[in-house]
Coordinates of C-alpha atoms in Angstrom, one line a residue:
X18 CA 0.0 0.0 0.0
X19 CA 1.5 3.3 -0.9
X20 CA 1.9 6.2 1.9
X21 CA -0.1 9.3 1.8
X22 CA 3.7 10.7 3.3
X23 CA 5.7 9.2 0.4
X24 CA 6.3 12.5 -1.3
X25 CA 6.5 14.3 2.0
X26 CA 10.1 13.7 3.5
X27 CA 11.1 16.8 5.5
X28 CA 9.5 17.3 9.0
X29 CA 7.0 20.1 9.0
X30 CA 3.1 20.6 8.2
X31 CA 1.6 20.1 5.0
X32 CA -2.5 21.4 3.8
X33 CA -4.1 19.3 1.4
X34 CA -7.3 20.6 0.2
X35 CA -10.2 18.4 -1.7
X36 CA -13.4 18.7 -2.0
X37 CA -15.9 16.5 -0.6
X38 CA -19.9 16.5 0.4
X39 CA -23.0 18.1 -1.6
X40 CA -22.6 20.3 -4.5
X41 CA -25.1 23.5 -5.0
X42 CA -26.8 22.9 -8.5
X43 CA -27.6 25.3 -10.8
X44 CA -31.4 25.4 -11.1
X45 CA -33.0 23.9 -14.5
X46 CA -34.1 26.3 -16.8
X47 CA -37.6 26.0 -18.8
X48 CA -37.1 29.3 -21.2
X49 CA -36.5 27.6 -24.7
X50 CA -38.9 27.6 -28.1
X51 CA -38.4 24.6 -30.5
X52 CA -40.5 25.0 -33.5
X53 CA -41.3 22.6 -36.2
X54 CA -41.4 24.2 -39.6
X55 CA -40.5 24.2 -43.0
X56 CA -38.5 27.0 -45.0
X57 CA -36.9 27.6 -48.3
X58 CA -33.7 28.1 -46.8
X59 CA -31.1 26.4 -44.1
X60 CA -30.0 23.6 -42.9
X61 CA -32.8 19.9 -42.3
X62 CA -33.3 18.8 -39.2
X63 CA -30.8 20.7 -36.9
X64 CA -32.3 23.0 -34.3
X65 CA -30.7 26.5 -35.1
X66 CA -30.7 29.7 -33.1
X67 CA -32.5 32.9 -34.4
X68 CA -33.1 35.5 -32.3
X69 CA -35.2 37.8 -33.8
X70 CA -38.2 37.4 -36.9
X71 CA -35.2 39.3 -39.5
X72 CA -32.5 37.0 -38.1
X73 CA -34.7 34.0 -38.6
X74 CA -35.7 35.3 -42.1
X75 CA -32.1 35.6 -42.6
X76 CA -31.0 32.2 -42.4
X77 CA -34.5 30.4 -43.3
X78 CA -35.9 32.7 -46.3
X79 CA -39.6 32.5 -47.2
X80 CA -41.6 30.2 -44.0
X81 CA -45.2 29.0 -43.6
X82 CA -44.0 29.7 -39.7
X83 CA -43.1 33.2 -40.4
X84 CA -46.3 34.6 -38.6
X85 CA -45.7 31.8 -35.6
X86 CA -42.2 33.4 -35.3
X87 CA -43.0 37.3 -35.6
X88 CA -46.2 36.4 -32.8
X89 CA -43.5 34.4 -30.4
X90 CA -41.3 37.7 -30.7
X91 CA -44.3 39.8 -30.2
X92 CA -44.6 37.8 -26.5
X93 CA -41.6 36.9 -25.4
X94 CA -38.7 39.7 -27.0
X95 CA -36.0 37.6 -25.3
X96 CA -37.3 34.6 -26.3
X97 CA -34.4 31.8 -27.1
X98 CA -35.8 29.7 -30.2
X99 CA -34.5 26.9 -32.2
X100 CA -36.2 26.6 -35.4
X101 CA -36.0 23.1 -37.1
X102 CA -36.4 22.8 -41.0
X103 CA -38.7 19.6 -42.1
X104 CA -37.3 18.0 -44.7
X105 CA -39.7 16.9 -47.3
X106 CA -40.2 13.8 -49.4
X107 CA -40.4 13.2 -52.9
X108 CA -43.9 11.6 -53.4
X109 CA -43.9 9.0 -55.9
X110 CA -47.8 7.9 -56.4
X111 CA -48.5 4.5 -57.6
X112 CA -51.7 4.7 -59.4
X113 CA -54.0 1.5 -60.6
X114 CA -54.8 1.7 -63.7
X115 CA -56.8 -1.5 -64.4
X116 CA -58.5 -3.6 -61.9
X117 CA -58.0 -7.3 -62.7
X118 CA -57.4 -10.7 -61.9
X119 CA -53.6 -10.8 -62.3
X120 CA -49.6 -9.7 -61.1
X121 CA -49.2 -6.3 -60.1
X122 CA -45.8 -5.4 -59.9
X123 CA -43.2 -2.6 -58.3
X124 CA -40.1 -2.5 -58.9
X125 CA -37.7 -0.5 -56.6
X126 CA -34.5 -0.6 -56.0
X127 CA -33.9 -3.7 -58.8
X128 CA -36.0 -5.5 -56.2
X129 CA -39.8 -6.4 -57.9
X130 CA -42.3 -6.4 -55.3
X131 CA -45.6 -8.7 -56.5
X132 CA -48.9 -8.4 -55.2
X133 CA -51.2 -10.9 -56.9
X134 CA -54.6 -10.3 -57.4
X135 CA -57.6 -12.7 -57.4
X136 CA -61.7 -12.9 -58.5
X137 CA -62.7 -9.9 -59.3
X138 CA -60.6 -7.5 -57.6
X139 CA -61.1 -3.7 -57.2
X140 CA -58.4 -0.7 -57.4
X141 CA -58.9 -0.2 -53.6
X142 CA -58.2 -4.0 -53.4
X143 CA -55.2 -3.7 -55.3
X144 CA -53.8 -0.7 -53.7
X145 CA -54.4 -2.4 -50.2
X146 CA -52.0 -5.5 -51.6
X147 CA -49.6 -3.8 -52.9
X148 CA -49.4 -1.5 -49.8
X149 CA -48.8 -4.6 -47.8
X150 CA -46.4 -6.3 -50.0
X151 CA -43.9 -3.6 -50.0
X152 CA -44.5 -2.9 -46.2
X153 CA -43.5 -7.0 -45.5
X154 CA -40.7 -6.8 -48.6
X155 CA -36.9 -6.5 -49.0
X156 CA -37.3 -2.7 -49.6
X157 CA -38.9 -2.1 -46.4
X158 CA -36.2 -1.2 -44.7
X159 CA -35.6 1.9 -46.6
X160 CA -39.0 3.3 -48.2
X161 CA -42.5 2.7 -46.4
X162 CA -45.7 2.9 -48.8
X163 CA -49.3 4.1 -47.8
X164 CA -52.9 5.6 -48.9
X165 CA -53.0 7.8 -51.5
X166 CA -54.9 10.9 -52.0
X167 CA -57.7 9.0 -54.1
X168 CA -58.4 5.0 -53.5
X169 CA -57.0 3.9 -56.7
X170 CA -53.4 5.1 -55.6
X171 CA -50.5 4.8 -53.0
X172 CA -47.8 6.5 -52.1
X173 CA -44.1 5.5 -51.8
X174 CA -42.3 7.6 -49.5
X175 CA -38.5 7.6 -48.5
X176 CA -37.7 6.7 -44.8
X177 CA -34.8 9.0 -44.6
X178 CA -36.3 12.3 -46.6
X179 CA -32.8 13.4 -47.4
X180 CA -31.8 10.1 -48.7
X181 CA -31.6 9.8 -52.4
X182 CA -34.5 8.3 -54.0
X183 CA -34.0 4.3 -55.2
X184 CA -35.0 3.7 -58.6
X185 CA -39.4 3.0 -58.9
X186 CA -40.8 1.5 -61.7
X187 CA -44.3 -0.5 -62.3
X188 CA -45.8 -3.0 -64.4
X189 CA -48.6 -3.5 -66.2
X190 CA -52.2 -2.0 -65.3
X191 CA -50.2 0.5 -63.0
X192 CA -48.6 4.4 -63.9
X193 CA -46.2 6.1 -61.7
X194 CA -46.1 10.2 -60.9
X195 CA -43.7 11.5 -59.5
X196 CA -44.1 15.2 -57.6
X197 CA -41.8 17.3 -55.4
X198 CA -44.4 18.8 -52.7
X199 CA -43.8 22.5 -51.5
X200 CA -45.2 21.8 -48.6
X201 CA -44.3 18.4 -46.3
X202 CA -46.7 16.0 -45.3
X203 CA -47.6 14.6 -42.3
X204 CA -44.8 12.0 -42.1
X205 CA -42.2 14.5 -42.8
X206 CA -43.2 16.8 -39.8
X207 CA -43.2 13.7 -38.0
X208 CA -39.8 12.3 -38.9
X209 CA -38.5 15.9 -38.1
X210 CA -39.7 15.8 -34.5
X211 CA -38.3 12.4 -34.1
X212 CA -34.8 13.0 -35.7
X213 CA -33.6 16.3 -34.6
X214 CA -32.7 16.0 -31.0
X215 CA -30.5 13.9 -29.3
X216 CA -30.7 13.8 -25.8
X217 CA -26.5 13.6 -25.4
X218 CA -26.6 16.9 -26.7
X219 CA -28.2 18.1 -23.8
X220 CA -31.3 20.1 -25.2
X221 CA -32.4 23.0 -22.0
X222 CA -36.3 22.3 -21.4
X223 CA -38.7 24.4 -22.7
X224 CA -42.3 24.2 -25.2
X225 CA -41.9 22.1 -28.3
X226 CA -44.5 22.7 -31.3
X227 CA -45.4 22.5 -34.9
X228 CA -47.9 25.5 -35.6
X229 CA -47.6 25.5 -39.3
X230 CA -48.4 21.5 -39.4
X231 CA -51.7 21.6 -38.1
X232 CA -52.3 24.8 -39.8
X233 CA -51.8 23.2 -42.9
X234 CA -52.4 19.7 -42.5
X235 CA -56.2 19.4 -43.6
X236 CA -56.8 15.4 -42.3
X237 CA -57.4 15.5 -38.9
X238 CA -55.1 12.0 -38.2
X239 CA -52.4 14.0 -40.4
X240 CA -52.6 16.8 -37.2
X241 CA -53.2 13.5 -34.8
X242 CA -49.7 11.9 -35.9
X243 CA -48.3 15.3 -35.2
X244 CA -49.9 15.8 -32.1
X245 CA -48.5 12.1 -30.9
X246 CA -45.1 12.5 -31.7
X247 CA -44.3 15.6 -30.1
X248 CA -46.1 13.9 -27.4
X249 CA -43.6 11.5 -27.6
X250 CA -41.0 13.9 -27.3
X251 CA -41.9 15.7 -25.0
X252 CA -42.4 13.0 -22.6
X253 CA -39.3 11.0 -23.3
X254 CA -37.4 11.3 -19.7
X255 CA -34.0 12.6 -21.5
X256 CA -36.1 15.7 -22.5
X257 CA -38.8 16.2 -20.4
X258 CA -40.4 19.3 -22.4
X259 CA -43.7 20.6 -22.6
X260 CA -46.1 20.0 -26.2
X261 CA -48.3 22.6 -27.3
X262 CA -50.6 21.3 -29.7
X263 CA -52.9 23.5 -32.5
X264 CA -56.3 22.7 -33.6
X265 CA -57.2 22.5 -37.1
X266 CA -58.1 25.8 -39.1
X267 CA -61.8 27.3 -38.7
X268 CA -63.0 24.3 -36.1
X269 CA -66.0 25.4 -34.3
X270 CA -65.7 24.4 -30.7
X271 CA -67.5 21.2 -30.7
X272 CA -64.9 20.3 -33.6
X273 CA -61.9 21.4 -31.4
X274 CA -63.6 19.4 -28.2
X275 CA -63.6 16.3 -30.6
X276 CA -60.0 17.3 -32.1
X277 CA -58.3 17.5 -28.2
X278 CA -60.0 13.9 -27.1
X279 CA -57.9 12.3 -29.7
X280 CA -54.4 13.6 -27.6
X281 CA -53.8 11.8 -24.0
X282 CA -50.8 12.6 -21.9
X283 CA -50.7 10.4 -18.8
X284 CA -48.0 12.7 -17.1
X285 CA -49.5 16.1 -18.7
X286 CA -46.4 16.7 -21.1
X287 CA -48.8 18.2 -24.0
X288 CA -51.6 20.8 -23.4
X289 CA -54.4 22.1 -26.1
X290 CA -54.8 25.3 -26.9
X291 CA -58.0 27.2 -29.1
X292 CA -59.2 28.7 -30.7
X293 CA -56.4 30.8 -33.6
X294 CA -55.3 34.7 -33.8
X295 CA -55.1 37.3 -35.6
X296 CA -52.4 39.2 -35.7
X297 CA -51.5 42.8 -36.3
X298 CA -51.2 42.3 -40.1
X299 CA -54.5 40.5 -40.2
X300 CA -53.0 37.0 -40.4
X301 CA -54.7 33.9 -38.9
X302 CA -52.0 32.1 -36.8
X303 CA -52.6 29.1 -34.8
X304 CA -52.1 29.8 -30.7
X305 CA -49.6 27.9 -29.9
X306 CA -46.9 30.5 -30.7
X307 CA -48.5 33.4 -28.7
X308 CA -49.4 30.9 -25.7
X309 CA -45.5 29.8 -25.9
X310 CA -44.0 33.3 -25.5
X311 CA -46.6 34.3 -23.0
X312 CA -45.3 31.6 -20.6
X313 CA -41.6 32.2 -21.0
X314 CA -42.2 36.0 -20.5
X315 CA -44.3 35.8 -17.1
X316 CA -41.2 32.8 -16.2
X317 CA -38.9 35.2 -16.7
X318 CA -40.5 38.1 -14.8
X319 CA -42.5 35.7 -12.2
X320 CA -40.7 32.8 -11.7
X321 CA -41.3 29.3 -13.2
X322 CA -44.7 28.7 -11.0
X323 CA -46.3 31.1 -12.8
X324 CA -49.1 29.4 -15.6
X325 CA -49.4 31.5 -19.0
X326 CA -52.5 32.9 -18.8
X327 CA -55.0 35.2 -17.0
X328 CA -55.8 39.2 -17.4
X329 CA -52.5 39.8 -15.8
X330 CA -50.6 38.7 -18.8
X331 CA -52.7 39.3 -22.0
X332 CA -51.4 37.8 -25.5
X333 CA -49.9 40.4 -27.1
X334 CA -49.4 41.5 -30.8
X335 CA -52.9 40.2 -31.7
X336 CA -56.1 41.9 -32.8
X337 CA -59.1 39.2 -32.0
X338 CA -59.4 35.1 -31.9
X339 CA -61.1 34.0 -35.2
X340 CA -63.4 32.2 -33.3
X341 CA -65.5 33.7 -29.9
X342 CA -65.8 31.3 -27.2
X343 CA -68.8 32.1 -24.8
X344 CA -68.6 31.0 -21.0
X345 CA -70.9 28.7 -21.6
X346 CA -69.2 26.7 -24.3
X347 CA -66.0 27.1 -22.2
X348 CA -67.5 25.4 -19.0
X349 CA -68.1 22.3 -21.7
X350 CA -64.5 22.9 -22.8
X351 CA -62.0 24.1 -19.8
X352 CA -63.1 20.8 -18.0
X353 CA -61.8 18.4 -20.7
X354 CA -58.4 20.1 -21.4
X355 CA -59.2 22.6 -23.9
X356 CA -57.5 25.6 -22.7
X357 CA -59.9 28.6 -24.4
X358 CA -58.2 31.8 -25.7
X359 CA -60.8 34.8 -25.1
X360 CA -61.4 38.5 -26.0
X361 CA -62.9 39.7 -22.8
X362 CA -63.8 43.1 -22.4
X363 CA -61.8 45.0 -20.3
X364 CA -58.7 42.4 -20.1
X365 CA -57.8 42.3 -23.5
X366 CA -57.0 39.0 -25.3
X367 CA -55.9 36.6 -22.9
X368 CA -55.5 32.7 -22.2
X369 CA -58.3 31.7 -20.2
X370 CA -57.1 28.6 -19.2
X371 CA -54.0 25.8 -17.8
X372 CA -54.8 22.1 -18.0
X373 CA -53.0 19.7 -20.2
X374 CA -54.2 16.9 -21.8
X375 CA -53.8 14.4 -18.8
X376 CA -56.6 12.9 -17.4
X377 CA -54.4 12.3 -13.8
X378 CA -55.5 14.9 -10.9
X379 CA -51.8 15.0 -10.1
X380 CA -50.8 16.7 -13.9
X381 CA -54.0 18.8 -14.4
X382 CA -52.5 22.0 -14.5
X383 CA -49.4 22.7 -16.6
X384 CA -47.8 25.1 -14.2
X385 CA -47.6 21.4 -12.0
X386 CA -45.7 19.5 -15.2
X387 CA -43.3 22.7 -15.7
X388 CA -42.2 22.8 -11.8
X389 CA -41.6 19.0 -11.7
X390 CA -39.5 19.3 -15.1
X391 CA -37.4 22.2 -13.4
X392 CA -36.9 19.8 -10.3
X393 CA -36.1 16.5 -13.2
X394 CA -34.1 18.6 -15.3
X395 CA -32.4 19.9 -12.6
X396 CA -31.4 16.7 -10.8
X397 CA -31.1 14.8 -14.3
X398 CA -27.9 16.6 -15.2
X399 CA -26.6 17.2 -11.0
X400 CA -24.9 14.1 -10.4
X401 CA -22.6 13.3 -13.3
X402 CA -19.5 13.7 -11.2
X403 CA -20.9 11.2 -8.5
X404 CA -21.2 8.6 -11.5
X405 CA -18.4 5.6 -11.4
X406 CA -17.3 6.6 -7.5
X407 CA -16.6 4.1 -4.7
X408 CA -19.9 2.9 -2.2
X409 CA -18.8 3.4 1.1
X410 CA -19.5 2.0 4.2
X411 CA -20.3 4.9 6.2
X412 CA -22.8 6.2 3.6
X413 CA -21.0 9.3 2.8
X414 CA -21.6 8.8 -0.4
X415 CA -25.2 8.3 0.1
X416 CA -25.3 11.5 2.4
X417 CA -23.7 13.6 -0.2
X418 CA -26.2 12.6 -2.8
X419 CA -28.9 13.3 -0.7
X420 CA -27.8 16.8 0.6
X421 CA -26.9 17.3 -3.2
X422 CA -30.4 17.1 -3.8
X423 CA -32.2 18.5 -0.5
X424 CA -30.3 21.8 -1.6
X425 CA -32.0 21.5 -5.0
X426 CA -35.3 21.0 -3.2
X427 CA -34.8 23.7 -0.5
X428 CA -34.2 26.3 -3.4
X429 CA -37.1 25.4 -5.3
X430 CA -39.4 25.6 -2.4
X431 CA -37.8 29.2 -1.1
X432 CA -38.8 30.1 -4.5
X433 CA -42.6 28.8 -4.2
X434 CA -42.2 26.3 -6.7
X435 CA -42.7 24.1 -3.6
X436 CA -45.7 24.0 -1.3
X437 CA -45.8 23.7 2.1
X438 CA -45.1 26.5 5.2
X439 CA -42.2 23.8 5.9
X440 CA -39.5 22.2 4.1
X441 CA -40.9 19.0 6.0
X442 CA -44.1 19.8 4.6
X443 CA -43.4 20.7 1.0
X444 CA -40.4 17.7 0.0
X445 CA -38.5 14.7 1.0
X446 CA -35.5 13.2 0.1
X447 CA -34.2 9.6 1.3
X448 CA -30.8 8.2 0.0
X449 CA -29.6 6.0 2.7
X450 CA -29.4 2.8 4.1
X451 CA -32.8 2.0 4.3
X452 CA -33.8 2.2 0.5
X453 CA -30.6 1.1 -1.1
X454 CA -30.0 -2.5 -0.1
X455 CA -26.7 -4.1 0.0
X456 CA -28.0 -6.2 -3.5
X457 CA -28.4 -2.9 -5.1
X458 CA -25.4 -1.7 -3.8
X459 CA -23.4 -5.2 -4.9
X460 CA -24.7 -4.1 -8.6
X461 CA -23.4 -0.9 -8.5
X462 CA -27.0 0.9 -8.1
X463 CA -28.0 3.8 -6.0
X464 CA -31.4 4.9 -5.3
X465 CA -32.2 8.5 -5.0
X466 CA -36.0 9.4 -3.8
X467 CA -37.0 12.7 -4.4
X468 CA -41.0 13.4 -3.1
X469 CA -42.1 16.7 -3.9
X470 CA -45.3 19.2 -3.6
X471 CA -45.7 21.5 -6.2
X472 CA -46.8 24.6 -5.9
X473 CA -50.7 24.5 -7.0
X474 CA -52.3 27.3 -9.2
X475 CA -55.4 29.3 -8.8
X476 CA -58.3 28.6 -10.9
X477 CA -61.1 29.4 -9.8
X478 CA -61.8 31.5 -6.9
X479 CA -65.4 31.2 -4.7
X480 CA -66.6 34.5 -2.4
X481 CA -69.6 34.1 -0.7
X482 CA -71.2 37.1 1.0
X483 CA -73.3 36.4 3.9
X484 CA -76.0 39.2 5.0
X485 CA -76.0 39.0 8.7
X486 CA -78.2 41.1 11.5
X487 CA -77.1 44.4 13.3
X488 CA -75.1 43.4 16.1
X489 CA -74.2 39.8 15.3
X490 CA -70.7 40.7 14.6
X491 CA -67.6 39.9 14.5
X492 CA -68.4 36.3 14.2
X493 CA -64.2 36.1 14.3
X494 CA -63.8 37.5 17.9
X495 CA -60.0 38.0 17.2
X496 CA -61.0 40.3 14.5
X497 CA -59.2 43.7 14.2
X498 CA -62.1 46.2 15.9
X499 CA -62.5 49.0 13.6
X500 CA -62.6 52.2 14.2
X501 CA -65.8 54.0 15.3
X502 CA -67.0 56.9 12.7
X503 CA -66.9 60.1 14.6
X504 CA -70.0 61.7 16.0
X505 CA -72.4 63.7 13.7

């Protein structure tokens, strides 16, 4: 065993200094924009920096998300956004020309895919078959085919959008078009969600949407597959954002109440927002933008516990909502998760609402689902330096990690993002002996419980006046006695 004197040989008094016990964290932030868009400019699929609506015109060019973007800055000057450019597909249709008994064939890549039809097939019929037989083929591993816009035709779509397109060619009874949208489809908003982010790249938390996509997607599943994945992305544990998903254009309420049942978030990582804007220059724009910016601008000048919404903070930059919601329709609405944007005379144009989409009473209100992503984000990336060190014995380790992350805790709640008039009352943490056992240990495993209140928000507020008798009060006898008007 080597001495801890070895390289100290002359008599005399030596300090050396190390560091050891909790670390302060620095506190997750929940400030950044990504939007899913398309452009005519810049770079697919890599979430860039603009900082203003010129310096995003700058890199991007011509946008269906220009409006989104100008609105966002409109709310939030300060905002940090990361635009994301959607690639889109070449769309090579497959249309039936001839329905009969017979080989229909596809050739892509130099591999033929058959589909043999039977009786007295229709086009659907064939279309369905062929769909399947290159779905279950060779080439499924780099193109994926689907409906078409009619029923006598599919559509053969790249996996990888940027990849080069293999080879296509059909036989008999079948014709091939081949098109270069200007505008992607539903897919391609989708594979840009789901192929832009890596969590190694350590993404800050903030609001993830598409506004242009269920602007312009008219199929209401084409805005459902959006919905889903960013969903999906939000609620992946290496992210932990917040989705913000659009209605369709021009739905009337009962359309939009219909539209937001099709979106569930167990954990309430996507909330719905309706109805659309318009703007200063008289443009419709879906919410989502507005309701973004609105958040991160009351964050910044309230803290994180604050929900986006209320008279306080009106949406600004906009002249009306396209479509009036009256209190009745929102007491049919606000219940289900259908956060209602209203013009409401002397408050301006506000957001009139905070639920997401989870049907959990712990995740009804997204001010709770931003304050628990603050605490995850925070303690996510707070312990990378504890990773690969020796157990213990004496559970110093242990005690570090916990007073690593009672700090965190104790922060939060002096900042009200915790509830309780005590920090016994508002969190716990336990890393110890008693819930790490020595076969968790033996694998190399520590367990770190974090139990935490957050902060509720106010909703809806009930006074009731009670007419009492001359002389009957105060009720409270610890009341504050006022003082007496002077004599006539």
């Amino acid at each position: 065993m080597v001495s801890l004197f070895t390289n100290f040989q002359s008599p005399g008094v030596r300090i050396q200094e190390t560091t050891q016990g909790y670390r302060v964290l620095d506190i997750a932030s929940f400030e950044t924009h990504y939007i899913i868009g398309s452009s005519a400019t810049g770079a697919y699929l890599y979430p860039t920096q603009v900082s203003s609506l010129v310096d995003f015109t700058n890199q991007f060019g011509a946008s269906p998300s220009e409006a989104s973007i100008r609105l966002l800055f409109r709310n939030d000057k300060r905002a940090i956004v990361f635009f994301i450019r959607t690639p889109i597909a070449v769309r090579r249709t497959v249309t039936v020309s001839t329905a009969a008994a017979g080989t229909y064939t596809v050739t892509i890549a130099g591999t033929a895919v058959n589909y043999v039809a039977t009786g007295t097939p229709t086009k659907p019929d064939i279309v369905s078959g062929l769909i399947a037989a290159i779905n279950s083929s060779a080439v499924a591993s780099s193109v994926t085919a689907g409906a078409g816009l009619t029923t006598d035709a599919l559509i053969v779509r790249n996996d990888d959008p940027i990849a080069t397109s293999p080879t296509l060619a059909v036989g008999t009874n079948l014709t091939l078009t081949v098109t270069t949208p200007t505008t992607p489809a539903a897919i391609d908003y989708v594979y840009a969600v789901e192929n832009s982010f890596d969590a190694e790249d350590a993404y800050t938390q903030g609001f993830i949407y598409a506004p242009e996509a269920f602007q312009l997607l008219s199929l209401q599943s084409d805005r459902q597959a959006v919905g889903l994945a960013l969903e999906a992305q939000a609620s992946d544990p290496a992210f932990d954002w917040v989705a913000l998903i659009d209605p369709g254009v021009g739905l009337t309420p009962a359309q939009a109440q219909t539209e937001a049942l099709l979106y569930n978030s167990p954990q309430g990582h996507s909330a719905f927002f309706y109805p659309y804007l318009i703007d200063l220059e008289s443009t419709v724009v879906p919410p989502s933008a507005a309701v973004a910016g609105l958040h991160t601008r009351r964050f910044r000048e309230e803290g994180l516990q604050q929900p986006g919404a209320g008279a306080k903070f009106p949406v600004l930059g906009v002249l009306d909502v396209v479509t009036k919601v009256n209190t009745q329709q929102q007491e049919i609405l606000n219940p289900i998760g259908v956060n209602v944007i209203r013009n409401l005379r002397n408050k301006g144009i506000v957001v009139w609402g905070m639920r997401t989409r989870s049907t959990s009473e712990f995740y009804t209100f997204l001010p709770t689902r931003v304050i628990m992503n603050v605490l995850n984000g925070t303690l996510r990336s707070g312990f990378d330096n504890d990773l690969f060190t020796s157990i213990d014995g004496f559970g110093l380790l242990l005690n570090a990690i916990s007073q690593t992350a009672f700090s965190v805790c104790n922060r939060l709640w002096r900042g009200r993002l915790l509830f309780g008039a005590t920090e016994a009352a508002a969190f716990e943490v336990i890393c110890n002996f008693t819930n790490n056992s020595k076969e968790e240990l033996e694998r190399g495993n520590v367990i770190l419980e974090v139990y935490a209140v957050p902060a509720p928000a106010l909703e809806k507020l009930l006074i009731s006046t009670i007419r009492v008798s001359i002389g009957t009060l105060p009720i409270n006898q610890a009341q504050t006695v006022a003082t007496q008007l002077p004599a006539a």
